[in-house]
PQR file with spaces between the fields and no chain letter, atoms N, CA, C, O and H, PARSE charges and radii, in Angstrom:
ATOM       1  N    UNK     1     -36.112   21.859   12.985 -0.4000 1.5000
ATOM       2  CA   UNK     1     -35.315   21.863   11.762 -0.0000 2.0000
ATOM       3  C    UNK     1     -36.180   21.312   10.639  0.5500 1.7000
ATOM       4  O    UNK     1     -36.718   20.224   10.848 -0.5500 1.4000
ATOM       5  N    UNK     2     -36.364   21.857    9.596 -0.4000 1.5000
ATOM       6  CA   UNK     2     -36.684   21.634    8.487 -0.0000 2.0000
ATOM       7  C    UNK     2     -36.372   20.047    7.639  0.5500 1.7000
ATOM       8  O    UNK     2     -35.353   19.380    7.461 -0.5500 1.4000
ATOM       9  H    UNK     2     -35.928   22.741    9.426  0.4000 1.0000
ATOM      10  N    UNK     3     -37.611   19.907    7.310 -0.4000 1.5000
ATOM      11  CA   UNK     3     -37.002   18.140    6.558 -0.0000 2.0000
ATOM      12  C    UNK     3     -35.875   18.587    5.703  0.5500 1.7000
ATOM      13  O    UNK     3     -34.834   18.045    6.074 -0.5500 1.4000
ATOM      14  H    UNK     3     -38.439   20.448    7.454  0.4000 1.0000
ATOM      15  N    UNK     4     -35.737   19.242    4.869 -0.4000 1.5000
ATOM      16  CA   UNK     4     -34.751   19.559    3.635 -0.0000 2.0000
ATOM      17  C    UNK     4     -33.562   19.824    4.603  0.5500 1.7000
ATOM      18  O    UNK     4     -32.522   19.374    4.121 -0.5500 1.4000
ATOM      19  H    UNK     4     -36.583   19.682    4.567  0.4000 1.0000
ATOM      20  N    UNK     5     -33.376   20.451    5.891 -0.4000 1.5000
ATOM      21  CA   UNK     5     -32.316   20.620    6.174 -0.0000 2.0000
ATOM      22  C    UNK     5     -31.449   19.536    6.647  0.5500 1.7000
ATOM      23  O    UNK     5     -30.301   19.289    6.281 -0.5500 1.4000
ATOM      24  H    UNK     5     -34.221   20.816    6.282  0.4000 1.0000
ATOM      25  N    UNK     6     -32.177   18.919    7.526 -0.4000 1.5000
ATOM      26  CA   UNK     6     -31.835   17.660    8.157 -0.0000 2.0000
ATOM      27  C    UNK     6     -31.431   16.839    6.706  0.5500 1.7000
ATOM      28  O    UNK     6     -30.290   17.153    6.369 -0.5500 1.4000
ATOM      29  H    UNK     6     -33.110   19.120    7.824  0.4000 1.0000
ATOM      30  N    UNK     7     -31.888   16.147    6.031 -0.4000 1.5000
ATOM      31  CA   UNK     7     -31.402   15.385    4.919 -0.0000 2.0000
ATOM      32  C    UNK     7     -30.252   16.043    4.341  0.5500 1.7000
ATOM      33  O    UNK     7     -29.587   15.297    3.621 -0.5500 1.4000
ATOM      34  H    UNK     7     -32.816   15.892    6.305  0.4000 1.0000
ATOM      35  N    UNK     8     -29.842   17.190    4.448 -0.4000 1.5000
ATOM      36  CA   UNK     8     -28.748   17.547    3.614 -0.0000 2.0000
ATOM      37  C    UNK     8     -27.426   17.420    4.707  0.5500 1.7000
ATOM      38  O    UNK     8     -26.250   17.254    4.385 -0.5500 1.4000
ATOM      39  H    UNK     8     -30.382   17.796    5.032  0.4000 1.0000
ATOM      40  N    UNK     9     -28.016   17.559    6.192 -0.4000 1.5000
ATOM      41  CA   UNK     9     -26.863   17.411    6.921 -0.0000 2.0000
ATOM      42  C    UNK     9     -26.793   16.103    7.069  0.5500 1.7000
ATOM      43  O    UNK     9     -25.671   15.796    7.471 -0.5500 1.4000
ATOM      44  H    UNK     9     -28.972   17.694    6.454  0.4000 1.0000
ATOM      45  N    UNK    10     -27.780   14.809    6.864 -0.4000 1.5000
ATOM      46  CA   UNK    10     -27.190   13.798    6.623 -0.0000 2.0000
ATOM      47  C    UNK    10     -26.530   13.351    5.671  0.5500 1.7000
ATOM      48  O    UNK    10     -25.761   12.412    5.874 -0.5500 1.4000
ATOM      49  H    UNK    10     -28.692   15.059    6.538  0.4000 1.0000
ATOM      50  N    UNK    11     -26.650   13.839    4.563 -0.4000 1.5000
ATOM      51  CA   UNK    11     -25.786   14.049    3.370 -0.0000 2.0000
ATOM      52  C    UNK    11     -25.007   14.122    3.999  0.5500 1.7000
ATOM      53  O    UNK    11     -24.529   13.043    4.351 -0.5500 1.4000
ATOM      54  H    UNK    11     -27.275   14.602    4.398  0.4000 1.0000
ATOM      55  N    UNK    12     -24.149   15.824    4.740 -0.4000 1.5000
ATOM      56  CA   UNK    12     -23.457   16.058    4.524 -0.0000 2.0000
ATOM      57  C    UNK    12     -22.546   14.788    5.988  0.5500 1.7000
ATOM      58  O    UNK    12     -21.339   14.610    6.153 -0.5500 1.4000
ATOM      59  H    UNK    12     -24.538   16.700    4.454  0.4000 1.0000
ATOM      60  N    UNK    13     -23.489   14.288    6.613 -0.4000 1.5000
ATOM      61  CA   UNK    13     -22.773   13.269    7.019 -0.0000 2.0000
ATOM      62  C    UNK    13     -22.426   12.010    6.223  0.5500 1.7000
ATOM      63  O    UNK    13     -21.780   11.217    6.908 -0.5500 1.4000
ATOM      64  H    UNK    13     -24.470   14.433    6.478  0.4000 1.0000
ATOM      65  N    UNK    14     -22.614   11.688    5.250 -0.4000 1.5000
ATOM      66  CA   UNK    14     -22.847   10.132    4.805 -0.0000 2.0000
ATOM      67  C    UNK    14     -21.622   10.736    3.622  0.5500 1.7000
ATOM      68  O    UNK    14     -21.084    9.817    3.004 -0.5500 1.4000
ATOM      69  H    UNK    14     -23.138   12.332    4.694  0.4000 1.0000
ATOM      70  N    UNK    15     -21.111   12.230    3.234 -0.4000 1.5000
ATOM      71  CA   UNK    15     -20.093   12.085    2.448 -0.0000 2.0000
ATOM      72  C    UNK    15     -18.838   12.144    3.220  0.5500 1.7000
ATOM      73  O    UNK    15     -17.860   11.468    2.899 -0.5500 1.4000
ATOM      74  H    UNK    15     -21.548   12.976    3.736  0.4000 1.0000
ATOM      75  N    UNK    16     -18.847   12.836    4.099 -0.4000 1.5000
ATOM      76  CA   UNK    16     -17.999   12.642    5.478 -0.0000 2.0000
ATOM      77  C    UNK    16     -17.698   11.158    5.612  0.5500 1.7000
ATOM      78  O    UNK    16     -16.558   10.927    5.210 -0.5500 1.4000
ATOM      79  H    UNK    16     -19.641   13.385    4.359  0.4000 1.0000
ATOM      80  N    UNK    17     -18.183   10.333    5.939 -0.4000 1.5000
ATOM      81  CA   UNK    17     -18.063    9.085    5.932 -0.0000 2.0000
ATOM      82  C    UNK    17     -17.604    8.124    5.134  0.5500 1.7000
ATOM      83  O    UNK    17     -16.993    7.108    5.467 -0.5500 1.4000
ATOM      84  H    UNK    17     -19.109   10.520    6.266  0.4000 1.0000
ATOM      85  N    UNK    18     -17.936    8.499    4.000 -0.4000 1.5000
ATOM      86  CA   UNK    18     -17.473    8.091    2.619 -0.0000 2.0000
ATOM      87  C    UNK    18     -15.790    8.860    2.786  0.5500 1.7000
ATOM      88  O    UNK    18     -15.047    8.175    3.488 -0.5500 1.4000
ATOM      89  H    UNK    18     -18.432    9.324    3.730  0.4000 1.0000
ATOM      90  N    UNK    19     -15.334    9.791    2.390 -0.4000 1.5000
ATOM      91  CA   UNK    19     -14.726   10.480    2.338 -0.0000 2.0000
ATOM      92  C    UNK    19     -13.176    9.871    3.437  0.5500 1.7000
ATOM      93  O    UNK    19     -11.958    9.918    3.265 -0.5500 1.4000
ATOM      94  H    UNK    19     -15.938   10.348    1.820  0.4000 1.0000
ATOM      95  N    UNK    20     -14.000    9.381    4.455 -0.4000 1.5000
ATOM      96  CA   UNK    20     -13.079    9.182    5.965 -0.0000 2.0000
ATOM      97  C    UNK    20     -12.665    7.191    5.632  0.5500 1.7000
ATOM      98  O    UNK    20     -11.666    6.524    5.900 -0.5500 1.4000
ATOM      99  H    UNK    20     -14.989    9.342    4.595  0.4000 1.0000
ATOM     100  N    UNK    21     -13.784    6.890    5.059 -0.4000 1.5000
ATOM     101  CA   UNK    21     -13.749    5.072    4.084 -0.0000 2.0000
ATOM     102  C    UNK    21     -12.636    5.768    3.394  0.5500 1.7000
ATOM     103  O    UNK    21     -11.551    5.337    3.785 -0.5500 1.4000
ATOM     104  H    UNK    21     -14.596    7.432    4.841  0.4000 1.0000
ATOM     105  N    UNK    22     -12.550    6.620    2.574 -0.4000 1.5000
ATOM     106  CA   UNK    22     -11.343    6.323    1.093 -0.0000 2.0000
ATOM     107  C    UNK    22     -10.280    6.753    1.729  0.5500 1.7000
ATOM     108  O    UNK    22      -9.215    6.366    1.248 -0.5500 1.4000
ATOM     109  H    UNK    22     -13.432    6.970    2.256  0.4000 1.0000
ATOM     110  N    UNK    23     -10.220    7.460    2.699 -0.4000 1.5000
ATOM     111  CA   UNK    23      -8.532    8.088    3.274 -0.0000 2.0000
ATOM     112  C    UNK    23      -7.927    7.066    3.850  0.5500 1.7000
ATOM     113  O    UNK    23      -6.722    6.840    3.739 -0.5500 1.4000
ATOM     114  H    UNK    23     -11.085    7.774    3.090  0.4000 1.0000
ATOM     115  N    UNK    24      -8.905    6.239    4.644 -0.4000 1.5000
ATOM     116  CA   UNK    24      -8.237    5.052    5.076 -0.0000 2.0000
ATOM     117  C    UNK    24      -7.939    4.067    3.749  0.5500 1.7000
ATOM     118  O    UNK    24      -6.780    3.654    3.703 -0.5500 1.4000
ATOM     119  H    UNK    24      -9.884    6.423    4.735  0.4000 1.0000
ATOM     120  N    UNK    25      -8.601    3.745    2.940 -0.4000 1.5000
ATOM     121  CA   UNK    25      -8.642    3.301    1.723 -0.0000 2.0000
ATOM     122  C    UNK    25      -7.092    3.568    1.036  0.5500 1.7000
ATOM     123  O    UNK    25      -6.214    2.856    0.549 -0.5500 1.4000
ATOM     124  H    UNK    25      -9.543    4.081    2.978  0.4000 1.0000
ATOM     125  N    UNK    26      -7.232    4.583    1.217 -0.4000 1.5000
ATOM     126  CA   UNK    26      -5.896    4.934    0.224 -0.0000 2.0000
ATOM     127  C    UNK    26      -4.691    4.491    1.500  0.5500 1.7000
ATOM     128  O    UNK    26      -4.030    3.462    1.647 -0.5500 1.4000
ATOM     129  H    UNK    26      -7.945    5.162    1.613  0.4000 1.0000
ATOM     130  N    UNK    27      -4.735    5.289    2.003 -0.4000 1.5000
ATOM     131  CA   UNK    27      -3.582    4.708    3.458 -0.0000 2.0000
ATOM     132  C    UNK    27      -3.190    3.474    3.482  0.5500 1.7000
ATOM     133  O    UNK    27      -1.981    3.285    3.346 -0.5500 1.4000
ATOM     134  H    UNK    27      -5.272    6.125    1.884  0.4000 1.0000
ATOM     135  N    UNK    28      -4.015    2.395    3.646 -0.4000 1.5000
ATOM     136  CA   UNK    28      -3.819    0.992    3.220 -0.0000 2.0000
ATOM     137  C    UNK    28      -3.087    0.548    1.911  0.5500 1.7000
ATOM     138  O    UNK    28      -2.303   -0.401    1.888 -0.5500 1.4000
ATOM     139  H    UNK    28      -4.997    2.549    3.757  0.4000 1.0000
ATOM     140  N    UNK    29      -3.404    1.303    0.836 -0.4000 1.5000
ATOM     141  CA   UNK    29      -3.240    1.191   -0.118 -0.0000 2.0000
ATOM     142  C    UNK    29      -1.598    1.308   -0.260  0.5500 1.7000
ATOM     143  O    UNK    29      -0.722    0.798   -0.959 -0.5500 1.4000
ATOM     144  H    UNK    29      -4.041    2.073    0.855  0.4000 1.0000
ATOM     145  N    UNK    30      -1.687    2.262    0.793 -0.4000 1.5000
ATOM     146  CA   UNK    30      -0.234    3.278    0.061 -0.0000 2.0000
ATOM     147  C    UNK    30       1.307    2.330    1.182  0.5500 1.7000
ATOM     148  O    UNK    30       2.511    2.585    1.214 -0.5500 1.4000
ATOM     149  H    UNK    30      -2.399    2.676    1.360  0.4000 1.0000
ATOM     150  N    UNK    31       0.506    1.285    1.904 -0.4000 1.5000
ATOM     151  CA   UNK    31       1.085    0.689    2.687 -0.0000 2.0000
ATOM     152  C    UNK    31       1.438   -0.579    2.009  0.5500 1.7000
ATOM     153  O    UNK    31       2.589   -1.001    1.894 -0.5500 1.4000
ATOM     154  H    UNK    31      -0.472    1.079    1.878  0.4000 1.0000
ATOM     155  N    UNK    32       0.440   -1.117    1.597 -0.4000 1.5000
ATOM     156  CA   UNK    32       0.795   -2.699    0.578 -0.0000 2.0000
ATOM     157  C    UNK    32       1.647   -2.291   -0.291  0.5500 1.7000
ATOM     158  O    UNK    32       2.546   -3.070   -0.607 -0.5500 1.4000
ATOM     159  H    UNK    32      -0.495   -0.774    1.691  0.4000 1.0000
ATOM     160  N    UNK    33       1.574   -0.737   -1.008 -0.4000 1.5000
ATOM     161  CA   UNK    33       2.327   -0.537   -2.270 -0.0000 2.0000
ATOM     162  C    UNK    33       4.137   -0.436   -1.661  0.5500 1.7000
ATOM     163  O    UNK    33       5.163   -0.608   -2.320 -0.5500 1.4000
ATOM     164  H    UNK    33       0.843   -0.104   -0.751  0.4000 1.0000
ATOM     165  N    UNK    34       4.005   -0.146   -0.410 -0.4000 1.5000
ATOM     166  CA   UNK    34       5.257    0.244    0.200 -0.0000 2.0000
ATOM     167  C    UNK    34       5.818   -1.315    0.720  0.5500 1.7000
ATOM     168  O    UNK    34       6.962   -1.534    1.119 -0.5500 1.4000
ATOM     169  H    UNK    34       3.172   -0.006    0.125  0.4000 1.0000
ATOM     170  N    UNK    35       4.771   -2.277    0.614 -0.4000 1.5000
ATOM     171  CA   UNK    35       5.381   -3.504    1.510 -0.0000 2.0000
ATOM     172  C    UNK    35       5.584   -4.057    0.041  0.5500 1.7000
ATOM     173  O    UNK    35       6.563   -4.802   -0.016 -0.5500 1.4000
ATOM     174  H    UNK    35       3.842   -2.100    0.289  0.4000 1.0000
ATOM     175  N    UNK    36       4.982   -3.909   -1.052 -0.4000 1.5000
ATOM     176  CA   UNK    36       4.980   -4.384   -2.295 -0.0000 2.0000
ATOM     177  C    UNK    36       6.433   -3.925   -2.467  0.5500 1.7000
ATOM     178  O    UNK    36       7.132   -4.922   -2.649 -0.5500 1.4000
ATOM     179  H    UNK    36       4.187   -3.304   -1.006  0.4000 1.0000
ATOM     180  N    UNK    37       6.916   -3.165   -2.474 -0.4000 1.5000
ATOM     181  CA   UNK    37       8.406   -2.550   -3.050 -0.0000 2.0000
ATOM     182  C    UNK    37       9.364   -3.137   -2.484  0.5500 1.7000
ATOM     183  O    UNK    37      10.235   -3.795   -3.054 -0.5500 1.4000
ATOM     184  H    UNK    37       6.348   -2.356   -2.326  0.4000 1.0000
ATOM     185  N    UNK    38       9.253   -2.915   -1.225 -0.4000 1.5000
ATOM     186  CA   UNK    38       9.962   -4.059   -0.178 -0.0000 2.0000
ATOM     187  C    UNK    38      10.550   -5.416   -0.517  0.5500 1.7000
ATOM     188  O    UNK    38      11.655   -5.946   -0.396 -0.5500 1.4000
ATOM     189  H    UNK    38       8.546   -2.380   -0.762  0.4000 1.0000
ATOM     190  N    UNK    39       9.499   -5.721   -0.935 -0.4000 1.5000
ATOM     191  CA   UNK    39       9.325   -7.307   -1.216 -0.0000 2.0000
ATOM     192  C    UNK    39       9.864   -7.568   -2.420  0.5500 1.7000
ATOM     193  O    UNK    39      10.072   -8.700   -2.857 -0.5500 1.4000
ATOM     194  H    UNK    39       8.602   -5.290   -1.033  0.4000 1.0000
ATOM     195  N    UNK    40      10.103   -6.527   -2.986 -0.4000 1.5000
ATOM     196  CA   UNK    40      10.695   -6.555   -4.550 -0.0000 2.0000
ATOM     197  C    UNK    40      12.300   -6.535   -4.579  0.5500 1.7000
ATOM     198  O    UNK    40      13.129   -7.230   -5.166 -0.5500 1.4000
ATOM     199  H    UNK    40       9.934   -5.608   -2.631  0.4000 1.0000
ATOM     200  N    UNK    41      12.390   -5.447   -3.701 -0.4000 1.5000
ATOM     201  CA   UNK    41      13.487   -5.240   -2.833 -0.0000 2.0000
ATOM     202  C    UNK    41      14.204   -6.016   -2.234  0.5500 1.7000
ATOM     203  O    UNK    41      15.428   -5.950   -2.339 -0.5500 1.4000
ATOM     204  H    UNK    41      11.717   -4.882   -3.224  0.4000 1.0000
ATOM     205  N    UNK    42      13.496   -7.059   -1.359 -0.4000 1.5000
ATOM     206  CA   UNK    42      13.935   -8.447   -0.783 -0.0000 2.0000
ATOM     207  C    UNK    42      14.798   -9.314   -2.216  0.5500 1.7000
ATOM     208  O    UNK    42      15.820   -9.915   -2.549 -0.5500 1.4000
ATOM     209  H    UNK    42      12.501   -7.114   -1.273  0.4000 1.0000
ATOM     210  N    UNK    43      13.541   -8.838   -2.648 -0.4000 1.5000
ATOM     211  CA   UNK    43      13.602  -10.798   -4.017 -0.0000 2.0000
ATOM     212  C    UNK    43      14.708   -9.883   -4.680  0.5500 1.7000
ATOM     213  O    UNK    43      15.676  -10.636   -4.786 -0.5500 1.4000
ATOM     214  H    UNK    43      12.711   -8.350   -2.378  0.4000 1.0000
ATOM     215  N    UNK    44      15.073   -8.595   -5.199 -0.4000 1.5000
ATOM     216  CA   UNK    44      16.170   -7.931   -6.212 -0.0000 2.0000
ATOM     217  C    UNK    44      17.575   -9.071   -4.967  0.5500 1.7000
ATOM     218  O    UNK    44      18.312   -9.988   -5.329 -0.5500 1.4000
ATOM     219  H    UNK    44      14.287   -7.983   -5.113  0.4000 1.0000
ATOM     220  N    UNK    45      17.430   -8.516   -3.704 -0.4000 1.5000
ATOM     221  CA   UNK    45      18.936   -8.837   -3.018 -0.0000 2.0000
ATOM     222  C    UNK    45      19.262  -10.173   -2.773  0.5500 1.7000
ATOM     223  O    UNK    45      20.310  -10.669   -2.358 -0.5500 1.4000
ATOM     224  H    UNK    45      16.832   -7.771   -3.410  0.4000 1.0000
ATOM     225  N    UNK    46      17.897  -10.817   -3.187 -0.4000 1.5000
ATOM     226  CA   UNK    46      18.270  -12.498   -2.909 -0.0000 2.0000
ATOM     227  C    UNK    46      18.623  -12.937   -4.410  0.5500 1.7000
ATOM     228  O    UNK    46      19.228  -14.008   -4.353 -0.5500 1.4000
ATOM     229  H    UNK    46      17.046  -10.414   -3.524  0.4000 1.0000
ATOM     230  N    UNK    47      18.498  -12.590   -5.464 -0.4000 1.5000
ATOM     231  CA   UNK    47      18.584  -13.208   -6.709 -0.0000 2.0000
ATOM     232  C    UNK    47      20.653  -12.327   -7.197  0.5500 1.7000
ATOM     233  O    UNK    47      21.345  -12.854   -8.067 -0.5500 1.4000
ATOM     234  H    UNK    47      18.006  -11.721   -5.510  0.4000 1.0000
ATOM     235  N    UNK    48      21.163  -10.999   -6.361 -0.4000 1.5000
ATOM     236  CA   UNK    48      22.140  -11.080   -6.336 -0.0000 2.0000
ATOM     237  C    UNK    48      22.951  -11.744   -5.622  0.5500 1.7000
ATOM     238  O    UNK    48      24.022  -12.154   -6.071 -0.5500 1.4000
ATOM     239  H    UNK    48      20.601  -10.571   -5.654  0.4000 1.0000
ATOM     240  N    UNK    49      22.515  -11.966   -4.282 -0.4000 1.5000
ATOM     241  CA   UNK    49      23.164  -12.923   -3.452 -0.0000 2.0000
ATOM     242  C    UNK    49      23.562  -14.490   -4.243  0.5500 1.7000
ATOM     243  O    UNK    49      24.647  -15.057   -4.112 -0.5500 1.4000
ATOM     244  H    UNK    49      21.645  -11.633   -3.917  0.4000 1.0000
ATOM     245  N    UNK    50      22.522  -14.945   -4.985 -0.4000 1.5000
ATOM     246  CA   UNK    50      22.561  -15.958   -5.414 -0.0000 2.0000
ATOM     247  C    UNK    50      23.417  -16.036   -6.974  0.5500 1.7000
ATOM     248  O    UNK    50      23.971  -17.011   -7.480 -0.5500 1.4000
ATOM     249  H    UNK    50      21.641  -14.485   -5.092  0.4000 1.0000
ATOM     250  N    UNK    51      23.310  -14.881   -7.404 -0.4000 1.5000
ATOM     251  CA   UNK    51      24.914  -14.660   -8.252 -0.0000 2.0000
ATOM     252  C    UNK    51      26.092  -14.709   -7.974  0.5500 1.7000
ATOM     253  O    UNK    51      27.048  -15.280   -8.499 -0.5500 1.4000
ATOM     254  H    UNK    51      22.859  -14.089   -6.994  0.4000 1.0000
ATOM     255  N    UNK    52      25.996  -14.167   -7.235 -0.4000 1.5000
ATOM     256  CA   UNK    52      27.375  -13.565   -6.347 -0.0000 2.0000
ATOM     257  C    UNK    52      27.860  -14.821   -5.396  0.5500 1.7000
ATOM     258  O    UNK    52      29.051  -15.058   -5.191 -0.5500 1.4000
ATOM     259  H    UNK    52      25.219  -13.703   -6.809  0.4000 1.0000
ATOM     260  N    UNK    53      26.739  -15.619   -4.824 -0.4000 1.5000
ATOM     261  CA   UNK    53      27.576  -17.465   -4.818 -0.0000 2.0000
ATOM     262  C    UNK    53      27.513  -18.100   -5.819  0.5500 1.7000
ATOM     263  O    UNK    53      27.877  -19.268   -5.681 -0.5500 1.4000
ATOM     264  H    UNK    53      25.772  -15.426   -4.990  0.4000 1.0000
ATOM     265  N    UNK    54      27.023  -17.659   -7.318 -0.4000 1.5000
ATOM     266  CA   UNK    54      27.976  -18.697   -8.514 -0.0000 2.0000
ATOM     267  C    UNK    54      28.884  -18.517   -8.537  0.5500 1.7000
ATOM     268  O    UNK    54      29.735  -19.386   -8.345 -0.5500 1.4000
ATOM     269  H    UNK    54      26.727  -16.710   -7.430  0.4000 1.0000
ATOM     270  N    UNK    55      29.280  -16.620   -8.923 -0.4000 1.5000
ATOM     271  CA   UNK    55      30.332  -16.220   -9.240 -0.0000 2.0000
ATOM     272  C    UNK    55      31.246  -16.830   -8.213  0.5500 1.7000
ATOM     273  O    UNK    55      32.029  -17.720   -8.544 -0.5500 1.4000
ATOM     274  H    UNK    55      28.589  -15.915   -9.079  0.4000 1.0000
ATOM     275  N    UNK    56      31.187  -16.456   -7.182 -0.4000 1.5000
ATOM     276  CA   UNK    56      32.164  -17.582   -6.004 -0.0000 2.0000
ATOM     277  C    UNK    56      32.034  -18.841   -6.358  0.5500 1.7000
ATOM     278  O    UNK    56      33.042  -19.428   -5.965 -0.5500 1.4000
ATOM     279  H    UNK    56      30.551  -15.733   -6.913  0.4000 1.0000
ATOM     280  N    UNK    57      31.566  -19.312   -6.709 -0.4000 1.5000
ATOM     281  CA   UNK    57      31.668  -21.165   -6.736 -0.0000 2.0000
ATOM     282  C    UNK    57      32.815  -21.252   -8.118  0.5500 1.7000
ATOM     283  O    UNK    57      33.743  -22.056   -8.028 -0.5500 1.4000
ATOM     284  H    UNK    57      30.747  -18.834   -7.028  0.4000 1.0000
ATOM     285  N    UNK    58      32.659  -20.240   -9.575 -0.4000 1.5000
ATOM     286  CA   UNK    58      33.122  -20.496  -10.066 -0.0000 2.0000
ATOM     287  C    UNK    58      34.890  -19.916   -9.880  0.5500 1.7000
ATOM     288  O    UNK    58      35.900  -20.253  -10.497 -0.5500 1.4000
ATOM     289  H    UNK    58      31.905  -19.587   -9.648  0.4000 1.0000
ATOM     290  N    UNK    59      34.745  -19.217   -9.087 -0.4000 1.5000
ATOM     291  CA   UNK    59      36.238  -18.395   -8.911 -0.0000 2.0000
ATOM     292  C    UNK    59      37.040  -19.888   -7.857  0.5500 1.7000
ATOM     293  O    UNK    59      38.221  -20.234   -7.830 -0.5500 1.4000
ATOM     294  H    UNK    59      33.924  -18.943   -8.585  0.4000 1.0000
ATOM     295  N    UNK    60      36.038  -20.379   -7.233 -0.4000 1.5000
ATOM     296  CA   UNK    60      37.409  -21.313   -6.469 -0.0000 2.0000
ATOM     297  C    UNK    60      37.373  -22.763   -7.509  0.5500 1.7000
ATOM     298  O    UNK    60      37.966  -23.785   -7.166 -0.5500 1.4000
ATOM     299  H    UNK    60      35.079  -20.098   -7.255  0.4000 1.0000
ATOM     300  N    UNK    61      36.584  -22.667   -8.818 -0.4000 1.5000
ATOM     301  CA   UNK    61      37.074  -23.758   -9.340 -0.0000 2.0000
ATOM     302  C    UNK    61      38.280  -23.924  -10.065  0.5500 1.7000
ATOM     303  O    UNK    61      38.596  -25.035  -10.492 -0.5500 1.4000
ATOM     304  H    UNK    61      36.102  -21.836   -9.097  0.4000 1.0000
């Protein structure tokens, strides 16, 4: 095999690689953003919960 060829199929390995880094990259990504929402999600139902026992505290006064 030719030097020029070989270097381009390592190219074409080393963008492969790269390529297979960002999919996981993003995947991760797209997982924190989903645990991120969650968590937003959590804190939205705890800050009504915590209305919703004023509003009770003030209804049995």
């Amino acid at each position: 095999m030719p030097k020029s060829e070989s270097v381009s199929l390592t190219q074409q390995e080393d963008i492969a690689a790269v390529q297979g880094v960002a999919d996981a990259a993003e995947k991760n990504l797209l997982q924190v953003a989903d645990l991120s929402q969650q968590a937003r999600a959590f804190a939205a139902l705890a800050r009504i919960n915590i209305a919703a026992e004023k509003i009770a505290e003030k209804a049995d006064q």
